[in-house]
């Protein structure tokens, strides 16, 4: 593609050299991956300044550079005000606006994003649609899975992936949209068809200055909904009416809003909700139809997740009987309320809950059906929102008979310092501190007796621990299974 052609995507730029005859083979934001003929875009990151790598990009064959400030290279440099925004616009143009050729459902909110995208995938697959999925666990193109570094990847990776999905004739993509991604413009220029809001509670205050800023970031998904008007692709905002923050999100969009909820008079409701140890059941009532759902998914939070997915699917025109079939056959998502069951007489559940609100939801659900004691193993991440630490500890001791506080990705922080922050204000004696996560899980499983439940919270599907800046293999499910084998075999 001619450089001048791709630069049409930018509103304003200034070139340092004649660029008429320059052609571009690809786009790259990492100098280490630059190939002959690439356009290298310098991004000032949180760790390093990409402008420092312009020379390396030139040496590797870059044809031109996009930068915010002068860089010392002999190839043409295109100066722009904001390279992060520029890369989103350029990638959209380079890959020929792939989101306009796909149906894209973006899901945002503190909790439930992953589960809602997987429920949507189940519903659309039931309708025999070709699906794509982008989120915390992985990226999927139909049944092919790919590793991802971020919940919502950078705009270049994203647009490239969307184009691959177009080439594979994928019909609908379900995408978790994090507040970081919205704030950093990773989804700038994406043509979302449906934006879903699940809920908002305290998280990520290491990144966002306040809850107001966090909510504002979420609202960007709704304000950019329908920026590209296409009468064949109507847009919808789908929001949880029971969450008070939805009012602000409704105000942010000019598109039709569909509300869902259990408590409030919403457009789509779950009525007569029943929860027990086998799952949940409710009457799903839409504008003009109703259907009874019996699901294996447990807890009130799962009913909200099902409502969110059902509401988005209804907006996309999926029939209610298909939604029912899909919801009733879904057994769950990796690392989300996932049982580790080797036939032992007590329950072990691994869950991703890593916010005070989600921990309370999961523990409340367990409390509602447990016959005896509840043990919880939980920690808090290092280099992240410190104000969350005492709240996580409070939630744990409020519901558990014994909370064992332990490490959860301490990153560059001292694990014991994180644990001290967690327990500093705790009263009572229903907690222990065991810094080593394996020992903490072993101890909870050693203590468990018939009909007790052990909840191992925080890491869910993750298969590593970040300690001292290094990645160590660690999977709560494997550690728990080994502990069950060891303790249970001893007794039998
Ligand atoms: C704080 C943050 O968002 N950081 C993201 C950012 O990294 P960074 O700013 O540190 O990048 P950097 O290392 O400074 O590099 C700057 C530029 O120089 C370039 N570079 C660098 C080195 C080199 O030799 N050559 C070179 O060209 C890099 O390619 C980059 O373009 O850009 C990277 C590439 O896109 C992201 O992977 C990285 O996410 C990190 C891993 C992260 O942890 N982000 C979290 C906060 C995040 O975004 N989380 C949300 C989910 C939240 C949730 O709901 O739980 C998410 O969407 O993942």
XYZ file of C-alpha atoms and ligand atoms in Angstrom:
550
model
C 0.000 0.000 0.000
C 1.243 3.509 -0.791
C 2.230 5.443 2.329
C 0.231 8.486 1.208
C -2.845 6.270 0.871
C -2.631 4.837 4.382
C -1.961 8.320 5.818
C -5.427 9.368 4.584
C -6.656 7.687 7.777
C -5.045 10.432 9.896
C -6.683 13.789 10.497
C -3.412 15.695 10.722
C 0.278 14.913 10.117
C 3.514 16.510 8.941
C 6.176 14.634 6.965
C 9.904 15.387 7.144
C 10.740 14.099 3.652
C 9.169 13.395 0.278
C 6.899 10.361 0.734
C 5.146 10.161 -2.653
C 6.980 6.989 -3.763
C 7.138 5.178 -0.419
C 5.173 1.942 -0.175
C 4.345 0.062 3.017
C 4.247 -3.726 3.395
C 3.084 -3.858 6.999
C 2.655 -1.948 10.279
C 4.736 -2.585 13.401
C 4.896 -1.056 16.896
C 7.729 -3.268 18.190
C 11.134 -2.583 16.608
C 12.190 -6.183 17.324
C 9.541 -7.453 14.921
C 10.111 -4.943 12.090
C 10.507 -6.465 8.610
C 11.612 -4.960 5.297
C 9.130 -2.300 4.128
C 7.239 -1.909 7.436
C 5.896 1.369 8.765
C 7.215 1.589 12.355
C 5.071 3.523 14.838
C 6.829 4.822 17.974
C 4.699 4.494 21.126
C 5.723 6.121 24.397
C 4.934 3.273 26.793
C 4.766 2.860 30.572
C 8.146 1.100 30.606
C 10.140 2.496 27.673
C 9.772 5.106 24.953
C 9.336 3.462 21.535
C 10.942 6.540 19.924
C 14.285 5.197 21.208
C 13.910 2.223 18.852
C 13.317 4.129 15.589
C 16.973 3.633 14.532
C 16.735 -0.134 15.208
C 13.553 -0.234 13.126
C 15.365 1.534 10.266
C 18.263 -0.941 10.480
C 15.787 -3.802 10.191
C 14.314 -2.329 7.004
C 11.501 0.007 8.053
C 10.356 2.179 5.141
C 9.136 5.072 7.304
C 8.455 6.003 10.919
C 5.454 7.586 12.631
C 6.492 9.594 15.691
C 5.360 12.310 18.104
C 8.792 13.964 18.205
C 11.866 14.074 15.962
C 13.868 10.827 15.754
C 17.348 10.299 14.356
C 16.758 8.253 11.195
C 17.325 8.799 7.466
C 14.005 7.294 6.306
C 10.901 9.565 6.173
C 9.354 10.468 9.549
C 5.669 11.373 9.817
C 4.982 13.541 12.855
C 1.598 13.256 14.577
C 0.196 14.497 17.920
C -0.690 11.095 19.327
C 0.921 7.907 17.977
C -1.361 5.626 20.036
C -4.435 7.079 18.343
C -2.578 7.070 14.998
C -1.799 3.353 15.197
C -5.498 2.572 15.798
C -6.552 4.655 12.775
C -3.756 3.339 10.534
C -4.391 -0.284 11.487
C -8.090 0.140 10.728
C -7.267 1.505 7.286
C -4.449 -0.975 6.554
C -6.648 -3.979 7.367
C -9.601 -2.407 5.501
C -11.917 -1.664 8.439
C -12.524 -5.321 9.402
C -14.977 -4.595 12.237
C -17.398 -3.131 9.687
C -17.531 -6.577 8.069
C -18.046 -8.437 11.343
C -20.712 -8.296 14.021
C -18.828 -7.240 17.140
C -20.260 -7.523 20.645
C -18.109 -5.739 23.238
C -18.561 -6.609 26.904
C -17.305 -4.307 29.637
C -17.713 -4.177 33.445
C -15.713 -5.161 36.514
C -16.964 -8.737 36.827
C -18.518 -11.241 34.447
C -16.874 -10.168 31.160
C -15.264 -13.545 30.479
C -18.330 -15.598 31.425
C -20.651 -13.411 29.327
C -18.449 -13.730 26.220
C -18.323 -17.525 26.603
C -22.095 -17.704 27.112
C -22.530 -15.608 23.964
C -20.226 -17.973 22.111
C -22.369 -20.937 23.240
C -25.580 -19.204 22.118
C -24.259 -18.177 18.682
C -22.721 -21.608 18.102
C -26.108 -23.140 18.917
C -27.456 -20.924 16.103
C -24.671 -22.371 13.866
C -22.853 -19.068 13.470
C -19.090 -18.905 12.909
C -17.715 -17.168 15.987
C -14.615 -15.383 17.247
C -13.746 -14.503 20.838
C -11.167 -12.171 22.390
C -10.607 -12.038 26.135
C -8.643 -12.762 29.298
C -8.277 -16.501 28.770
C -7.455 -16.566 25.054
C -8.423 -15.469 21.564
C -10.504 -17.913 19.521
C -11.313 -18.119 15.822
C -13.974 -20.810 15.712
C -12.310 -23.636 17.696
C -8.699 -22.522 17.082
C -7.234 -20.940 20.219
C -4.403 -18.393 20.488
C -2.567 -17.015 23.526
C -3.028 -13.331 24.327
C -1.004 -11.033 26.588
C -3.838 -8.653 27.414
C -7.578 -9.052 27.973
C -8.045 -6.492 25.201
C -4.941 -6.482 22.967
C -3.316 -3.380 21.415
C -5.048 -1.885 18.382
C -2.555 -3.254 15.833
C -2.837 -6.854 17.048
C -6.591 -6.364 17.324
C -7.220 -5.087 13.781
C -4.868 -7.742 12.340
C -6.838 -10.428 14.214
C -10.165 -8.992 13.069
C -8.944 -9.138 9.464
C -7.996 -12.816 9.921
C -11.517 -13.392 11.256
C -12.992 -11.691 8.172
C -10.838 -13.934 5.956
C -12.142 -16.978 7.817
C -15.708 -15.756 7.205
C -16.434 -15.423 10.906
C -19.828 -13.879 11.524
C -19.795 -12.573 15.107
C -16.999 -11.748 17.564
C -17.441 -11.492 21.337
C -14.875 -9.319 22.965
C -13.994 -8.358 26.516
C -13.265 -4.642 26.557
C -11.183 -3.619 29.572
C -11.186 -0.111 31.025
C -7.412 0.063 30.328
C -8.069 -0.671 26.652
C -10.752 1.999 26.466
C -8.556 4.548 28.211
C -5.493 3.706 26.095
C -7.439 3.809 22.804
C -6.823 0.125 21.990
C -10.370 -0.160 20.563
C -10.440 3.334 19.037
C -12.143 3.107 15.630
C -13.689 -0.344 16.246
C -17.232 -0.588 14.932
C -19.099 -2.265 17.800
C -22.636 -3.445 17.078
C -23.644 -4.216 20.643
C -22.022 -2.851 23.817
C -22.765 -4.722 27.049
C -22.238 -3.413 30.597
C -22.230 -5.978 33.413
C -21.462 -4.076 36.636
C -18.966 -1.753 38.299
C -17.224 -2.151 41.644
C -13.827 -1.248 43.042
C -10.887 -2.431 40.938
C -7.883 -1.062 39.046
C -7.489 2.047 41.219
C -3.740 1.669 40.715
C -4.403 2.743 37.116
C -7.531 4.915 37.264
C -7.264 7.914 39.592
C -10.777 7.408 41.031
C -13.951 5.371 40.632
C -15.257 8.290 38.545
C -12.343 7.925 36.116
C -12.866 4.152 36.031
C -16.550 4.649 35.148
C -15.649 7.288 32.564
C -13.311 4.791 30.847
C -16.150 2.235 30.728
C -18.477 4.861 29.254
C -16.179 5.286 26.222
C -17.481 1.973 24.859
C -20.986 3.446 24.893
C -20.108 6.907 23.556
C -18.277 5.398 20.577
C -21.141 2.988 19.823
C -22.646 3.813 16.421
C -19.933 6.287 15.385
C -20.025 4.553 12.010
C -23.644 4.642 10.894
C -24.859 1.701 8.825
C -28.602 1.229 8.523
C -28.155 -2.514 7.875
C -26.358 -2.922 11.198
C -28.458 -1.378 14.003
C -26.570 -0.754 17.245
C -27.677 -1.554 20.790
C -26.440 -0.719 24.266
C -27.242 -3.506 26.747
C -26.959 -2.515 30.407
C -27.569 -4.038 33.819
C -30.324 -1.853 35.292
C -29.726 -3.198 38.793
C -26.287 -1.560 38.817
C -26.659 2.155 39.638
C -23.738 3.063 37.321
C -25.840 2.065 34.309
C -27.634 5.454 34.459
C -24.424 7.255 33.490
C -23.680 4.753 30.713
C -27.181 5.136 29.280
C -26.554 8.894 29.097
C -23.272 8.302 27.200
C -24.868 6.657 24.183
C -27.107 7.926 21.413
C -28.106 4.369 20.447
C -31.154 2.306 21.588
C -30.704 0.928 25.114
C -31.965 -2.470 26.263
C -31.891 -2.998 30.030
C -31.742 -6.264 31.947
C -32.050 -7.048 35.627
C -33.552 -9.073 38.435
C -34.592 -6.389 40.903
C -35.521 -3.380 38.737
C -38.253 -3.189 36.086
C -35.923 -3.913 33.163
C -36.733 -4.732 29.519
C -35.381 -8.259 29.949
C -35.774 -9.835 33.374
C -35.095 -12.934 35.389
C -38.134 -13.643 37.557
C -38.651 -16.280 40.214
C -34.899 -16.914 40.544
C -34.055 -20.116 42.422
C -30.501 -20.975 43.441
C -29.193 -24.205 44.885
C -26.189 -26.518 44.891
C -27.119 -27.904 41.467
C -27.353 -24.561 39.696
C -30.003 -21.940 39.076
C -33.411 -21.580 37.478
C -35.512 -18.588 36.489
C -38.167 -17.312 34.136
C -36.544 -15.265 31.369
C -39.078 -12.585 30.401
C -38.453 -10.471 27.307
C -40.616 -7.826 25.598
C -43.213 -10.299 24.340
C -42.029 -13.798 25.218
C -40.971 -15.799 28.231
C -39.133 -19.039 28.728
C -38.074 -21.071 31.756
C -34.308 -21.625 32.115
C -32.710 -24.333 34.249
C -28.946 -23.944 34.322
C -26.034 -25.799 35.877
C -24.385 -22.423 36.617
C -24.557 -21.522 40.296
C -25.150 -18.215 42.066
C -26.966 -14.942 41.517
C -23.964 -13.579 39.607
C -24.377 -16.387 37.049
C -28.021 -15.401 36.538
C -26.831 -11.846 35.792
C -24.231 -13.211 33.344
C -26.891 -15.290 31.593
C -29.219 -12.280 31.440
C -26.471 -10.129 29.886
C -25.681 -12.750 27.246
C -29.362 -13.468 26.534
C -30.119 -9.731 26.159
C -27.267 -9.180 23.686
C -28.306 -12.298 21.758
C -31.917 -11.066 21.600
C -30.660 -7.734 20.187
C -28.768 -9.748 17.553
C -31.966 -11.553 16.576
C -31.251 -14.985 18.070
C -34.524 -16.831 18.859
C -35.364 -17.395 22.508
C -35.570 -21.190 22.174
C -31.950 -21.232 20.880
C -30.836 -19.079 23.814
C -32.583 -21.468 26.215
C -30.936 -24.547 24.663
C -27.482 -22.964 24.841
C -27.816 -21.672 28.419
C -29.172 -24.989 29.641
C -26.340 -27.017 28.126
C -23.488 -24.767 29.308
C -21.513 -26.204 32.195
C -19.132 -23.307 32.815
C -15.973 -21.481 31.867
C -12.387 -22.436 32.680
C -11.385 -21.124 36.112
C -14.821 -19.632 36.813
C -16.449 -21.491 39.738
C -14.634 -24.561 38.411
C -14.878 -27.649 40.625
C -11.816 -29.828 41.223
C -13.515 -33.141 41.792
C -11.584 -36.366 42.296
C -14.492 -37.946 44.132
C -13.397 -36.541 47.500
C -16.149 -36.059 50.117
C -15.712 -32.264 50.255
C -15.975 -29.619 47.522
C -13.047 -27.702 46.013
C -13.819 -24.737 43.771
C -11.320 -22.599 41.823
C -12.520 -19.125 40.872
C -11.022 -16.025 39.271
C -12.668 -13.708 41.875
C -10.054 -11.034 42.486
C -12.199 -8.037 43.409
C -13.931 -7.561 46.790
C -17.310 -7.607 45.071
C -16.727 -10.807 43.089
C -15.224 -12.551 46.139
C -18.353 -11.668 48.157
C -20.611 -12.914 45.336
C -18.841 -16.246 45.092
C -18.665 -16.765 48.868
C -22.315 -15.761 49.287
C -23.256 -18.372 46.694
C -21.212 -21.050 48.451
C -22.736 -20.080 51.815
C -26.226 -20.491 50.377
C -25.787 -24.224 49.783
C -22.872 -25.417 51.932
C -23.790 -27.836 54.680
C -20.721 -27.332 56.842
C -17.545 -25.240 56.840
C -16.212 -22.873 54.179
C -12.459 -22.398 53.745
C -11.133 -19.718 51.419
C -7.580 -19.337 50.106
C -7.032 -15.863 48.690
C -4.431 -13.127 48.172
C -3.993 -9.805 46.393
C -1.759 -8.915 43.455
C 1.416 -6.865 43.889
C 1.956 -3.535 42.065
C -1.817 -3.150 41.829
C -4.620 -1.247 43.624
C -3.534 -1.342 47.298
C -6.841 -0.002 48.645
C -8.467 -3.279 47.549
C -6.377 -5.361 49.979
C -8.266 -4.819 53.279
C -11.590 -5.066 51.421
C -10.651 -8.482 50.032
C -9.673 -9.650 53.531
C -12.949 -8.306 55.007
C -15.002 -10.144 52.378
C -13.109 -13.385 53.078
C -13.527 -13.376 56.866
C -17.149 -12.232 56.633
C -18.243 -15.424 54.869
C -15.590 -18.073 55.549
C -15.095 -20.170 58.657
C -11.401 -19.901 57.950
C -9.651 -17.585 55.495
C -6.080 -18.445 54.536
C -4.359 -15.384 53.089
C -1.571 -16.120 50.653
C 0.369 -14.864 47.614
C -1.334 -14.006 44.319
C 1.090 -12.617 41.720
C 3.170 -10.451 44.107
C 5.083 -9.210 41.022
C 7.861 -6.923 42.311
C 6.393 -6.454 45.812
C 7.393 -8.332 48.961
C 4.600 -10.976 49.426
C 4.577 -10.513 53.199
C 4.043 -6.734 52.814
C 0.930 -7.376 50.694
C -0.364 -9.831 53.292
C 0.292 -7.306 56.077
C -1.833 -4.754 54.173
C -4.611 -7.330 53.887
C -4.812 -8.336 57.535
C -3.815 -5.049 59.239
C -7.352 -4.114 60.293
C -8.825 -7.574 60.838
C -10.491 -8.508 64.140
C -11.243 -12.078 65.216
C -9.282 -15.241 64.673
C -10.843 -16.941 61.672
C -7.826 -16.337 59.473
C -4.264 -17.511 58.933
C -1.432 -16.183 56.814
C 0.594 -18.672 54.753
C 2.751 -16.827 52.252
C 3.502 -19.836 50.028
C 0.402 -20.434 47.850
C 0.989 -24.176 47.488
C 1.280 -24.594 51.259
C -1.858 -22.467 51.753
C -3.873 -24.663 49.352
C -2.430 -27.854 50.946
C -3.442 -26.619 54.392
C -7.034 -25.760 53.392
C -7.469 -29.169 51.767
C -5.862 -30.934 54.740
C -8.403 -29.279 57.066
C -11.486 -29.952 54.909
C -13.916 -32.635 56.065
C -17.036 -34.195 54.589
C -19.436 -31.614 53.041
C -17.049 -28.694 53.594
C -16.123 -26.409 50.707
C -12.663 -25.025 49.894
C -12.684 -21.973 47.647
C -9.360 -21.118 45.992
C -9.862 -17.594 44.722
C -8.060 -15.052 42.565
C -6.246 -16.883 39.790
C -8.889 -19.015 38.097
C -7.594 -20.173 34.705
C -4.101 -18.666 35.154
C -1.223 -21.113 35.050
C 1.531 -18.973 36.558
C 2.601 -16.880 39.528
C 4.531 -13.652 38.995
C 7.122 -13.478 41.768
C 9.976 -10.984 41.851
C 9.178 -10.051 38.273
C 9.636 -13.692 37.159
C 7.030 -16.108 35.789
C 6.679 -19.399 37.714
C 4.404 -22.248 36.590
C 1.470 -22.481 38.969
C -2.038 -23.798 38.394
C -4.430 -23.750 41.375
C -6.351 -26.667 39.859
C -3.281 -28.924 39.602
C -1.999 -27.964 43.048
C -5.452 -28.616 44.530
C -5.788 -31.969 42.725
C -2.381 -33.097 44.056
C -3.321 -32.027 47.578
C -6.626 -33.913 47.340
C -4.818 -37.052 46.105
C -2.279 -36.827 48.919
C -4.741 -36.219 51.776
C -7.535 -38.403 50.591
C -5.363 -41.402 49.723
C -3.883 -41.144 53.197
C -7.331 -41.532 54.724
C -8.526 -44.309 52.416
C 0.126 -0.602 31.551
C -0.164 -1.202 30.227
O -1.290 -1.300 29.813
N 0.908 -1.656 29.561
C 0.738 -2.195 28.204
C 1.749 -1.528 27.303
O 3.016 -1.839 27.821
P 4.104 -0.703 28.022
O 3.457 0.650 27.946
O 4.896 -1.029 29.229
O 5.031 -0.912 26.736
P 6.592 -0.586 26.710
O 7.356 -1.808 27.056
O 6.835 0.666 27.497
O 6.861 -0.316 25.165
C 6.497 0.917 24.532
C 6.640 0.729 23.052
O 8.004 0.469 22.737
C 8.083 -0.634 21.888
N 9.395 -1.296 22.024
C 9.810 -1.770 23.219
C 11.027 -2.418 23.334
C 11.837 -2.574 22.168
O 12.937 -3.162 22.177
N 11.373 -2.080 20.998
C 10.180 -1.440 20.892
O 9.796 -1.025 19.807
C 6.924 -1.524 22.328
O 6.564 -2.463 21.316
C 5.847 -0.479 22.550
O 5.204 -0.155 21.339
O 1.652 -2.053 26.000
C 1.828 -3.493 25.909
C 1.662 -3.885 24.427
O 0.419 -3.467 23.961
C 0.792 -4.186 26.780
O 0.955 -5.592 26.709
C 0.977 -3.698 28.209
O 0.022 -4.335 29.027
C 0.592 -4.876 30.259
C 1.133 -6.277 30.023
C -0.481 -4.912 31.345
O -0.322 -5.599 32.333
N -1.550 -4.188 31.188
C -2.681 -4.221 32.120
C -2.658 -3.044 33.068
C -3.936 -4.197 31.268
O -4.002 -3.585 30.224
N -4.937 -4.925 31.750
C -6.224 -5.023 31.073
C -7.164 -5.986 31.790
C -7.590 -5.508 33.112
C -8.624 -6.453 33.726
O -9.810 -6.333 33.397
O -8.211 -7.278 34.550
C -6.054 -5.655 29.692
O -6.831 -5.311 28.790
O -5.207 -6.550 29.577
